[in-house]
Amino acid sequence: MKPAARKDAGAGGGGGGGGGVSAFGVSCLDVKSFVASLVLLTLVLALWQLHPYEPLLSASRSSPSCPLLPRSPTTALSRSAADAAEIPSANSTTSAADTTGRQTFTAAAATRPAQLPAARRSDPNKRELRPYGSAAALFVQMGAYRGGPRTFAVVGLASKPAHVYGTPYFKCEWVPNHDPAASPPPRPVRTKAYKMLPDWGYGRVYTVVVVNCTFPSNPNAGNRGGKLLVHAYYSTASRRYERFVALEEAPGSYDESRFRPPFPYEYLYCGSSLYGNLSAARMREWLAYHAHFFGPSSHFVLHDAGGVSPEVRAVLDPWVRAGRVTVQDIRQQAEYDGYYYNQFLVVNDCLHRYRHAANWTFFFDVDEYIYLPDGRSLQEVLGQLERYTQFTIEQNPMSSKLCVKDRTNDYLREWGFEKLVFRNSITGIRRDRKYAIQARNAYSTGVHMSQNVYGRTTHKTESLIRYYHYHNSINVMGEPCREFVPKPTNGSKVMFEGIPYVYDENMKRLAGEIKRFEEDTIGAIFT
């Protein structure tokens, strides 16, 4: 029976074949399965070898319904692009219906089998540009301030190439807080902004931008509060923009009376960036002198860009505690490459931050000393200049090295402006001027004057007010006297480093009074 069973199993295979298979114990069905598997494996290997030629083959023979080869895996870059297409950006104007329709289309597409689009032959002469990172920001905000009932100022930095070679612009929007009792509810108010670039082209990677937002009327007249939004557009040729909240007013915080006199101070000092190694002794002398000069109704705003060392801080702290000085830390400005430690940014921020803090705002440096000739008072001088929005101040350039040789003097006990008594006598040349301004009538400002003011400017002030400039003396850490000469007689001149100097002791005469004032006001200071 067993041989018969083997013969039945091998029927159809031929007598000799059946006997042979029976001898090895392998059926004809097993041989066919083996051959079929071998053929299938061969085809798989052949397809694998043809994989690098997929674009050529698919372009010539594949069809959407029956692709020749499986679709290549999606790259990370293409996935990111696909994801970005599905997520609307903050600047997108796509409607909700569009979004819903796109989601429906995506769901329907997911139920259909994937289709391979016909690949195109790549053109070796078509180049691709791939951006990575950002060289400069579209806008970097430092501050935003209300300048009046219907006007605001937003102060910051922006990419200089973008503003020099491009056409960025701004729009402003006031979004009032929700008021459930209001019917109809308050609506946002929009206006186009006016931008100013007040750094006279001195910017580097970044330039200073002051954005003025002026609305037809007070957008917060009901004092319910709200937010000032700025739309910063990349170009007039594009609708692409960035939107950010520049300022927020809490309900009930608006007070129109602060935009009218009387103001908190008579005089305000806005200082430029303090950087580098500063002499604590010279800072002490400068601050004591001007605290006395401007009087008790004055305030000083200093900006620390890395120059306020522990020694300088020790000099400033007594005046801070007395309420005469504010020191603002602006060291983060170093991350944005602007002109001279971003001093144009600093003075514009100070202008708008304290726009209604004083009647007059002064701009000059910490190696410069304001002086009134002929014994006039500051109140008298400014009374004559009150009809002007701005006036500039002429310079008396002083030597920062030359001192009088006198064995009876104790130079170590004398202050810098007490012993630096030689003035450059060259006339008829243009020198930098500093200035004072009625800040409420200025829209932006510069280091040496403002070109964006409402009202008149005068430069004819040399008989009323001047300033002594001890150039770079603030950076001399030790004794400033490095050259000594005999005291000139009969108005004669001293030649030093090719420059004629005359003896000028106007500041020296004030030293004793300033020292007594300092001790009476904040006590003794040792530097």
Short mmCIF file of C-alpha atoms in Angstrom, two decimals:
data_model
loop_
_atom_site.label_atom_id
_atom_site.label_comp_id
_atom_site.label_asym_id
_atom_site.label_seq_id
_atom_site.Cartn_x
_atom_site.Cartn_y
_atom_site.Cartn_z
CA MET A 1 0.00 0.00 0.00
CA LYS A 2 2.83 2.48 0.66
CA PRO A 3 4.31 2.17 -2.89
CA ALA A 4 0.83 2.71 -4.31
CA ALA A 5 0.38 5.82 -2.14
CA ARG A 6 3.68 7.21 -3.42
CA LYS A 7 2.68 6.48 -6.99
CA ASP A 8 -0.66 8.26 -6.57
CA ALA A 9 1.09 11.24 -5.09
CA GLY A 10 3.51 11.37 -7.98
CA ALA A 11 0.90 10.80 -10.73
CA GLY A 12 1.26 13.00 -13.79
CA GLY A 13 4.96 13.34 -13.22
CA GLY A 14 5.99 10.43 -15.55
CA GLY A 15 7.06 6.99 -14.48
CA GLY A 16 10.71 7.74 -14.24
CA GLY A 17 10.10 11.11 -12.65
CA GLY A 18 7.75 9.68 -10.12
CA GLY A 19 10.17 7.02 -9.16
CA GLY A 20 12.96 9.59 -8.84
CA VAL A 21 10.95 11.91 -6.64
CA SER A 22 9.81 9.07 -4.50
CA ALA A 23 13.39 8.07 -4.07
CA PHE A 24 14.34 11.49 -2.67
CA GLY A 25 11.07 12.00 -0.74
CA VAL A 26 10.19 15.36 -2.50
CA SER A 27 6.84 15.90 -4.24
CA CYS A 28 6.29 17.74 -7.52
CA LEU A 29 4.25 20.40 -5.66
CA ASP A 30 7.24 21.23 -3.43
CA VAL A 31 9.46 21.65 -6.51
CA LYS A 32 6.98 24.12 -8.06
CA SER A 33 6.76 26.18 -4.85
CA PHE A 34 10.55 26.31 -4.66
CA VAL A 35 10.85 27.45 -8.28
CA ALA A 36 8.14 30.09 -7.78
CA SER A 37 9.91 31.45 -4.70
CA LEU A 38 13.19 31.55 -6.57
CA VAL A 39 11.65 33.46 -9.46
CA LEU A 40 10.01 35.94 -7.04
CA LEU A 41 13.29 36.52 -5.22
CA THR A 42 15.03 37.09 -8.55
CA LEU A 43 12.45 39.72 -9.52
CA VAL A 44 12.80 41.49 -6.16
CA LEU A 45 16.58 41.62 -6.56
CA ALA A 46 16.20 42.92 -10.11
CA LEU A 47 13.85 45.69 -8.95
CA TRP A 48 16.27 46.60 -6.18
CA GLN A 49 19.10 46.93 -8.70
CA LEU A 50 16.91 49.17 -10.85
CA HIS A 51 16.08 51.51 -7.88
CA PRO A 52 18.71 54.19 -8.75
CA TYR A 53 17.11 54.52 -12.20
CA GLU A 54 13.63 55.15 -10.77
CA PRO A 55 13.30 58.79 -12.04
CA LEU A 56 14.12 57.70 -15.61
CA LEU A 57 11.88 54.65 -15.56
CA SER A 58 8.96 56.37 -13.85
CA ALA A 59 9.15 59.29 -16.28
CA SER A 60 8.93 56.95 -19.27
CA ARG A 61 6.71 54.04 -18.19
CA SER A 62 4.95 54.66 -14.88
CA SER A 63 1.33 55.66 -14.65
CA PRO A 64 -0.65 57.17 -11.76
CA SER A 65 -2.78 54.04 -11.42
CA CYS A 66 0.09 51.57 -11.43
CA PRO A 67 3.41 53.01 -10.33
CA LEU A 68 6.46 51.05 -11.38
CA LEU A 69 8.41 51.70 -8.17
CA PRO A 70 7.35 52.68 -4.65
CA ARG A 71 7.46 56.41 -3.81
CA SER A 72 10.71 57.59 -2.32
CA PRO A 73 10.54 58.45 1.38
CA THR A 74 9.70 62.04 2.29
CA THR A 75 12.70 64.11 3.41
CA ALA A 76 12.73 66.22 6.57
CA LEU A 77 12.76 69.38 4.47
CA SER A 78 9.70 68.36 2.46
CA ARG A 79 7.91 67.31 5.64
CA SER A 80 8.60 70.73 7.16
CA ALA A 81 7.25 72.43 4.06
CA ALA A 82 4.14 70.25 4.18
CA ASP A 83 3.62 70.98 7.86
CA ALA A 84 4.06 74.71 7.27
CA ALA A 85 1.45 74.59 4.55
CA GLU A 86 -1.05 73.13 7.01
CA ILE A 87 -0.38 75.62 9.87
CA PRO A 88 -1.47 79.22 9.15
CA SER A 89 1.08 81.80 10.31
CA ALA A 90 0.31 84.73 12.56
CA ASN A 91 0.41 86.95 9.48
CA SER A 92 -1.90 84.74 7.42
CA THR A 93 -5.16 86.17 6.08
CA THR A 94 -6.69 82.71 5.35
CA SER A 95 -10.34 82.47 6.39
CA ALA A 96 -11.86 79.75 8.55
CA ALA A 97 -13.77 78.39 5.56
CA ASP A 98 -10.52 78.02 3.65
CA THR A 99 -9.00 76.17 6.58
CA THR A 100 -11.99 73.83 6.86
CA GLY A 101 -11.94 73.13 3.13
CA ARG A 102 -8.22 72.35 3.26
CA GLN A 103 -8.77 69.93 6.17
CA THR A 104 -11.60 68.17 4.24
CA PHE A 105 -9.42 67.87 1.18
CA THR A 106 -6.57 66.47 3.29
CA ALA A 107 -8.86 63.86 4.88
CA ALA A 108 -10.23 62.80 1.50
CA ALA A 109 -6.76 62.54 0.06
CA ALA A 110 -5.75 60.29 2.94
CA THR A 111 -8.42 57.72 1.92
CA ARG A 112 -7.08 57.44 -1.63
CA PRO A 113 -3.98 55.47 -2.56
CA ALA A 114 -0.83 57.55 -2.82
CA GLN A 115 0.04 58.63 -6.34
CA LEU A 116 3.53 59.28 -7.59
CA PRO A 117 3.81 62.53 -9.59
CA ALA A 118 5.88 62.37 -12.71
CA ALA A 119 9.45 63.27 -11.83
CA ARG A 120 11.10 66.00 -13.85
CA ARG A 121 14.62 65.85 -15.10
CA SER A 122 16.67 68.20 -12.85
CA ASP A 123 18.32 71.14 -14.58
CA PRO A 124 21.98 71.37 -13.49
CA ASN A 125 21.97 75.09 -14.36
CA LYS A 126 19.00 75.95 -12.14
CA ARG A 127 20.48 77.01 -8.79
CA GLU A 128 18.76 76.93 -5.44
CA LEU A 129 19.25 79.49 -2.65
CA ARG A 130 18.72 78.16 0.87
CA PRO A 131 18.44 80.71 3.73
CA TYR A 132 19.57 79.81 7.26
CA GLY A 133 19.05 82.11 10.25
CA SER A 134 18.58 85.88 10.20
CA ALA A 135 21.28 88.55 9.89
CA ALA A 136 19.28 91.39 11.46
CA ALA A 137 15.84 91.78 12.98
CA LEU A 138 13.07 93.67 11.24
CA PHE A 139 12.52 95.68 14.45
CA VAL A 140 13.99 95.60 17.97
CA GLN A 141 11.88 97.53 20.44
CA MET A 142 13.49 99.40 23.33
CA GLY A 143 10.50 101.40 24.54
CA ALA A 144 7.01 102.64 23.70
CA TYR A 145 5.50 105.77 25.25
CA ARG A 146 2.38 107.87 25.06
CA GLY A 147 3.39 111.29 23.82
CA GLY A 148 0.03 113.02 24.25
CA PRO A 149 -3.72 112.41 24.15
CA ARG A 150 -3.64 110.91 20.64
CA THR A 151 0.02 110.21 19.86
CA PHE A 152 2.49 107.46 20.76
CA ALA A 153 6.18 106.84 20.05
CA VAL A 154 7.81 103.42 19.65
CA VAL A 155 11.62 103.54 19.83
CA GLY A 156 13.87 100.77 18.58
CA LEU A 157 16.41 99.42 16.12
CA ALA A 158 15.96 97.96 12.67
CA SER A 159 18.09 96.43 9.95
CA LYS A 160 19.94 99.32 8.32
CA PRO A 161 20.20 97.68 4.85
CA ALA A 162 16.45 97.03 4.92
CA HIS A 163 15.69 100.72 5.51
CA VAL A 164 18.41 102.10 3.24
CA TYR A 165 17.74 99.83 0.26
CA GLY A 166 14.23 98.59 0.97
CA THR A 167 10.84 100.03 1.83
CA PRO A 168 9.75 98.76 5.26
CA TYR A 169 6.84 100.62 6.80
CA PHE A 170 4.61 100.50 9.86
CA LYS A 171 0.95 100.65 10.80
CA CYS A 172 -0.50 101.18 14.25
CA GLU A 173 -3.61 99.73 15.80
CA TRP A 174 -5.31 100.45 19.11
CA VAL A 175 -7.30 97.53 20.49
CA PRO A 176 -9.54 98.66 23.38
CA ASN A 177 -10.25 96.40 26.30
CA HIS A 178 -13.54 94.54 26.19
CA ASP A 179 -16.39 96.36 27.92
CA PRO A 180 -19.45 94.12 28.48
CA ALA A 181 -21.64 97.16 29.19
CA ALA A 182 -20.78 98.93 25.94
CA SER A 183 -23.23 98.65 23.07
CA PRO A 184 -21.97 98.30 20.44
CA PRO A 185 -18.64 96.96 21.71
CA PRO A 186 -15.60 99.19 21.07
CA ARG A 187 -13.82 98.54 17.81
CA PRO A 188 -10.08 98.71 17.06
CA VAL A 189 -8.73 101.93 15.57
CA ARG A 190 -5.99 101.86 12.92
CA THR A 191 -3.65 104.46 11.47
CA LYS A 192 -0.56 104.51 9.29
CA ALA A 193 2.60 105.31 11.22
CA TYR A 194 5.27 107.90 10.45
CA LYS A 195 8.82 106.58 10.82
CA MET A 196 11.97 108.60 11.52
CA LEU A 197 15.61 107.52 11.18
CA PRO A 198 17.34 110.04 13.46
CA ASP A 199 20.93 108.72 13.45
CA TRP A 200 21.99 110.76 10.36
CA GLY A 201 23.13 107.63 8.51
CA TYR A 202 25.67 106.66 11.19
CA GLY A 203 24.03 103.28 11.86
CA ARG A 204 25.93 100.05 11.29
CA VAL A 205 24.12 96.70 11.05
CA TYR A 206 21.25 98.39 12.89
CA THR A 207 19.85 101.88 12.52
CA VAL A 208 17.58 103.73 14.95
CA VAL A 209 13.89 103.94 14.08
CA VAL A 210 11.29 106.05 15.89
CA VAL A 211 7.74 105.05 14.93
CA ASN A 212 5.18 107.79 15.52
CA CYS A 213 1.58 106.61 15.87
CA THR A 214 -0.87 109.51 15.72
CA PHE A 215 -4.60 108.72 15.78
CA PRO A 216 -7.43 111.05 14.71
CA SER A 217 -8.53 111.28 18.36
CA ASN A 218 -7.65 109.80 21.73
CA PRO A 219 -8.12 106.03 21.25
CA ASN A 220 -8.52 105.57 25.02
CA ALA A 221 -10.87 108.50 25.65
CA GLY A 222 -13.14 106.35 27.79
CA ASN A 223 -10.14 105.29 29.92
CA ARG A 224 -11.14 101.63 29.68
CA GLY A 225 -7.57 100.71 28.73
CA GLY A 226 -6.24 98.80 25.76
CA LYS A 227 -3.21 97.80 23.74
CA LEU A 228 -1.15 99.56 21.09
CA LEU A 229 -0.23 97.09 18.34
CA VAL A 230 2.39 97.77 15.70
CA HIS A 231 2.35 96.08 12.30
CA ALA A 232 5.89 96.09 10.91
CA TYR A 233 5.87 95.38 7.16
CA TYR A 234 8.93 94.04 5.36
CA SER A 235 8.29 95.97 2.15
CA THR A 236 5.70 97.94 0.23
CA ALA A 237 5.89 95.19 -2.39
CA SER A 238 4.81 92.51 0.08
CA ARG A 239 1.97 91.96 2.51
CA ARG A 240 4.27 90.08 4.86
CA TYR A 241 4.49 91.68 8.29
CA GLU A 242 5.17 91.13 11.97
CA ARG A 243 2.67 92.20 14.61
CA PHE A 244 3.51 92.89 18.25
CA VAL A 245 2.08 94.62 21.30
CA ALA A 246 4.15 97.74 21.84
CA LEU A 247 2.30 99.25 24.82
CA GLU A 248 -0.57 98.44 27.12
CA GLU A 249 -2.63 100.83 29.25
CA ALA A 250 -4.51 99.52 32.25
CA PRO A 251 -8.10 100.65 32.83
CA GLY A 252 -8.19 104.04 34.56
CA SER A 253 -4.45 104.70 34.07
CA TYR A 254 -4.75 107.45 31.46
CA ASP A 255 -4.15 110.91 32.98
CA GLU A 256 -4.23 113.80 30.54
CA SER A 257 -2.96 116.29 33.12
CA ARG A 258 0.57 114.91 32.94
CA PHE A 259 0.93 116.28 29.41
CA ARG A 260 0.51 119.88 30.65
CA PRO A 261 2.69 122.05 32.90
CA PRO A 262 3.73 122.15 35.65
CA PHE A 263 6.10 119.25 35.06
CA PRO A 264 7.94 117.33 37.81
CA TYR A 265 11.30 119.02 37.07
CA GLU A 266 12.64 122.23 35.63
CA TYR A 267 15.61 120.50 34.00
CA LEU A 268 16.38 116.93 32.95
CA TYR A 269 19.69 115.50 31.80
CA CYS A 270 19.62 112.64 29.24
CA GLY A 271 23.03 111.00 29.12
CA SER A 272 24.53 108.96 26.31
CA SER A 273 25.83 105.41 26.75
CA LEU A 274 28.48 105.03 29.47
CA TYR A 275 31.05 102.50 28.27
CA GLY A 276 34.68 101.51 28.69
CA ASN A 277 36.88 102.35 31.67
CA LEU A 278 35.51 105.45 33.37
CA SER A 279 37.32 107.40 36.07
CA ALA A 280 35.30 107.39 39.28
CA ALA A 281 37.00 110.65 40.34
CA ARG A 282 35.98 112.46 37.15
CA MET A 283 32.41 111.11 37.40
CA ARG A 284 32.20 112.37 40.96
CA GLU A 285 33.35 115.86 39.94
CA TRP A 286 31.06 116.03 36.91
CA LEU A 287 27.96 114.99 38.85
CA ALA A 288 28.61 117.30 41.79
CA TYR A 289 29.21 120.23 39.44
CA HIS A 290 26.00 119.77 37.46
CA ALA A 291 23.82 118.90 40.44
CA HIS A 292 24.85 122.32 41.74
CA PHE A 293 24.51 123.97 38.30
CA PHE A 294 20.96 122.77 37.57
CA GLY A 295 19.71 123.05 41.13
CA PRO A 296 17.34 120.92 43.21
CA SER A 297 14.55 120.83 40.58
CA SER A 298 16.56 118.68 38.21
CA HIS A 299 17.15 115.02 37.50
CA PHE A 300 19.89 113.01 35.76
CA VAL A 301 19.27 109.88 33.68
CA LEU A 302 22.44 107.85 33.05
CA HIS A 303 22.72 104.77 30.84
CA ASP A 304 25.13 101.99 31.79
CA ALA A 305 26.47 100.28 28.67
CA GLY A 306 29.26 98.59 30.62
CA GLY A 307 31.06 101.65 31.96
CA VAL A 308 29.57 101.75 35.47
CA SER A 309 32.20 99.85 37.43
CA PRO A 310 31.87 99.19 41.18
CA GLU A 311 33.98 102.32 41.80
CA VAL A 312 31.76 104.46 39.60
CA ARG A 313 28.65 102.92 41.17
CA ALA A 314 29.92 103.92 44.61
CA VAL A 315 30.11 107.52 43.39
CA LEU A 316 26.61 107.46 41.89
CA ASP A 317 24.76 105.66 44.68
CA PRO A 318 24.53 108.63 47.11
CA TRP A 319 22.89 110.72 44.38
CA VAL A 320 20.57 107.83 43.49
CA ARG A 321 19.49 107.58 47.12
CA ALA A 322 18.94 111.34 47.20
CA GLY A 323 16.54 111.02 44.24
CA ARG A 324 18.72 113.08 41.91
CA VAL A 325 19.95 110.29 39.59
CA THR A 326 18.48 107.30 37.74
CA VAL A 327 20.86 104.68 36.30
CA GLN A 328 19.44 102.42 33.61
CA ASP A 329 21.16 99.17 32.66
CA ILE A 330 21.39 99.00 28.85
CA ARG A 331 24.18 96.43 28.54
CA GLN A 332 22.01 94.23 26.35
CA GLN A 333 22.45 96.79 23.57
CA ALA A 334 25.83 95.17 22.84
CA GLU A 335 23.96 92.36 21.05
CA TYR A 336 22.84 94.82 18.38
CA ASP A 337 25.58 96.43 16.34
CA GLY A 338 24.67 100.12 16.20
CA TYR A 339 26.65 103.35 16.18
CA TYR A 340 28.81 104.09 19.23
CA TYR A 341 27.13 101.79 21.75
CA ASN A 342 23.75 102.71 20.30
CA GLN A 343 23.85 106.23 21.67
CA PHE A 344 21.26 107.46 19.15
CA LEU A 345 18.90 104.78 20.44
CA VAL A 346 19.58 105.78 24.03
CA VAL A 347 18.96 109.51 23.62
CA ASN A 348 15.74 108.92 21.67
CA ASP A 349 14.43 106.53 24.27
CA CYS A 350 15.26 109.04 27.00
CA LEU A 351 13.61 111.87 25.05
CA HIS A 352 10.29 110.02 24.80
CA ARG A 353 10.42 108.30 28.17
CA TYR A 354 10.79 111.68 29.92
CA ARG A 355 9.08 113.84 27.30
CA HIS A 356 6.79 115.50 29.84
CA ALA A 357 9.08 115.28 32.85
CA ALA A 358 10.77 118.70 32.59
CA ASN A 359 10.61 122.10 30.90
CA TRP A 360 14.08 121.69 29.35
CA THR A 361 16.05 118.54 28.53
CA PHE A 362 19.84 118.76 28.10
CA PHE A 363 22.04 116.47 26.00
CA PHE A 364 25.81 116.44 26.51
CA ASP A 365 28.56 114.06 27.66
CA VAL A 366 30.25 113.34 30.98
CA ASP A 367 33.52 115.01 29.94
CA GLU A 368 31.67 118.28 29.21
CA TYR A 369 30.71 121.02 31.68
CA ILE A 370 27.99 123.62 31.03
CA TYR A 371 29.09 127.16 31.89
CA LEU A 372 27.30 130.54 32.01
CA PRO A 373 29.51 133.55 31.17
CA ASP A 374 29.33 136.86 33.01
CA GLY A 375 27.74 135.42 36.13
CA ARG A 376 24.25 134.94 34.67
CA SER A 377 21.80 132.54 36.25
CA LEU A 378 20.40 129.56 34.34
CA GLN A 379 16.87 130.80 34.86
CA GLU A 380 17.79 134.15 33.30
CA VAL A 381 19.46 132.56 30.27
CA LEU A 382 16.59 130.14 29.57
CA GLY A 383 14.12 132.97 29.96
CA GLN A 384 15.76 134.64 26.95
CA LEU A 385 15.65 131.37 25.00
CA GLU A 386 12.14 130.29 25.95
CA ARG A 387 10.64 131.23 22.57
CA TYR A 388 12.80 128.55 20.93
CA THR A 389 12.11 124.83 20.98
CA GLN A 390 15.84 124.07 20.78
CA PHE A 391 19.16 125.84 21.19
CA THR A 392 22.69 124.59 20.64
CA ILE A 393 25.70 125.31 22.84
CA GLU A 394 29.18 126.30 21.65
CA GLN A 395 32.27 124.44 22.84
CA ASN A 396 35.35 125.62 24.74
CA PRO A 397 37.89 122.85 23.93
CA MET A 398 40.31 122.24 26.79
CA SER A 399 43.58 120.34 27.04
CA SER A 400 43.19 117.08 28.94
CA LYS A 401 46.95 116.84 29.67
CA LEU A 402 48.39 120.32 30.24
CA CYS A 403 48.64 121.82 33.73
CA VAL A 404 50.41 124.74 35.40
CA LYS A 405 53.76 124.00 36.97
CA ASP A 406 53.49 125.24 40.54
CA ARG A 407 55.38 123.61 43.39
CA THR A 408 52.97 125.05 45.96
CA ASN A 409 49.98 123.17 44.49
CA ASP A 410 48.88 119.80 45.80
CA TYR A 411 47.73 118.40 42.47
CA LEU A 412 46.51 115.14 43.97
CA ARG A 413 43.91 117.02 46.03
CA GLU A 414 42.67 119.18 43.16
CA TRP A 415 39.76 118.17 40.95
CA GLY A 416 40.23 117.65 37.24
CA PHE A 417 38.49 120.82 36.05
CA GLU A 418 40.34 122.69 38.78
CA LYS A 419 43.78 122.03 37.30
CA LEU A 420 43.10 121.53 33.58
CA VAL A 421 43.14 125.24 32.78
CA PHE A 422 44.42 125.53 29.20
CA ARG A 423 41.92 126.30 26.44
CA ASN A 424 42.51 125.75 22.73
CA SER A 425 42.64 129.24 21.21
CA ILE A 426 42.16 128.34 17.53
CA THR A 427 39.12 130.16 16.15
CA GLY A 428 37.14 130.12 12.94
CA ILE A 429 36.67 126.35 12.76
CA ARG A 430 33.53 124.31 13.22
CA ARG A 431 33.33 122.29 16.43
CA ASP A 432 30.69 119.91 17.74
CA ARG A 433 27.90 121.55 19.67
CA LYS A 434 25.57 120.18 22.32
CA TYR A 435 22.03 121.28 22.93
CA ALA A 436 18.93 121.64 25.06
CA ILE A 437 15.37 121.08 23.91
CA GLN A 438 11.78 121.45 25.05
CA ALA A 439 11.14 117.74 24.71
CA ARG A 440 7.36 117.99 24.43
CA ASN A 441 7.86 119.67 21.04
CA ALA A 442 10.32 117.07 19.66
CA TYR A 443 9.48 113.91 17.75
CA SER A 444 12.99 112.42 17.68
CA THR A 445 16.49 113.62 18.42
CA GLY A 446 20.21 113.19 17.78
CA VAL A 447 23.49 113.46 19.65
CA HIS A 448 24.31 117.06 18.69
CA MET A 449 20.82 118.40 17.90
CA SER A 450 17.36 117.36 16.72
CA GLN A 451 16.09 117.68 13.17
CA ASN A 452 12.52 116.69 14.06
CA VAL A 453 11.05 119.44 16.21
CA TYR A 454 8.02 121.65 16.22
CA GLY A 455 9.20 125.24 16.59
CA ARG A 456 12.38 127.22 16.06
CA THR A 457 16.05 126.46 16.73
CA THR A 458 18.77 128.99 17.48
CA HIS A 459 22.56 128.65 17.39
CA LYS A 460 23.38 132.22 18.45
CA THR A 461 23.98 131.44 22.09
CA GLU A 462 27.75 131.87 22.59
CA SER A 463 27.32 134.96 24.76
CA LEU A 464 24.69 133.26 26.94
CA ILE A 465 25.84 129.69 27.50
CA ARG A 466 28.86 127.54 26.58
CA TYR A 467 30.40 124.22 27.58
CA TYR A 468 33.95 123.25 28.50
CA HIS A 469 35.08 120.04 26.86
CA TYR A 470 37.85 117.99 28.52
CA HIS A 471 38.08 115.47 25.72
CA ASN A 472 38.67 111.86 26.89
CA SER A 473 39.62 112.99 30.42
CA ILE A 474 36.86 110.70 31.72
CA ASN A 475 38.90 107.68 30.56
CA VAL A 476 42.14 108.66 32.34
CA MET A 477 42.21 106.49 35.44
CA GLY A 478 45.09 108.19 37.21
CA GLU A 479 46.43 111.72 37.37
CA PRO A 480 45.18 113.77 34.39
CA CYS A 481 48.13 116.22 34.46
CA ARG A 482 50.78 114.74 32.19
CA GLU A 483 52.57 117.90 31.03
CA PHE A 484 53.47 120.94 33.13
CA VAL A 485 54.29 124.43 31.89
CA PRO A 486 54.78 127.77 33.67
CA LYS A 487 51.69 129.91 34.05
CA PRO A 488 51.46 132.29 31.05
CA THR A 489 51.60 136.02 31.71
CA ASN A 490 49.88 138.94 29.99
CA GLY A 491 47.57 136.63 27.99
CA SER A 492 50.41 134.91 26.18
CA LYS A 493 49.88 131.55 24.52
CA VAL A 494 51.45 128.16 25.16
CA MET A 495 52.20 125.85 22.26
CA PHE A 496 51.59 122.19 23.01
CA GLU A 497 51.44 119.41 20.43
CA GLY A 498 51.20 122.05 17.70
CA ILE A 499 48.15 123.78 19.23
CA PRO A 500 48.14 127.25 20.85
CA TYR A 501 46.54 127.33 24.31
CA VAL A 502 45.54 130.22 26.55
CA TYR A 503 45.16 130.18 30.31
CA ASP A 504 41.45 129.96 31.36
CA GLU A 505 40.59 129.69 35.05
CA ASN A 506 36.81 130.22 34.87
CA MET A 507 36.10 126.67 36.00
CA LYS A 508 38.91 126.67 38.55
CA ARG A 509 37.24 129.54 40.42
CA LEU A 510 34.11 127.44 40.99
CA ALA A 511 35.83 124.38 42.47
CA GLY A 512 35.66 125.41 46.12
CA GLU A 513 31.94 126.17 45.96
CA ILE A 514 31.18 122.84 44.26
CA LYS A 515 33.13 120.86 46.87
CA ARG A 516 31.21 122.50 49.70
CA PHE A 517 27.90 121.85 47.94
CA GLU A 518 28.71 118.16 47.52
CA GLU A 519 29.56 117.69 51.18
CA ASP A 520 26.46 119.58 52.33
CA THR A 521 24.21 117.54 49.99
CA ILE A 522 25.40 113.93 50.22
CA GLY A 523 28.34 114.02 52.64
CA ALA A 524 32.00 113.35 52.05
CA ILE A 525 33.00 111.03 49.19
CA PHE A 526 36.46 109.57 48.76
CA THR A 527 37.67 108.51 45.31
#
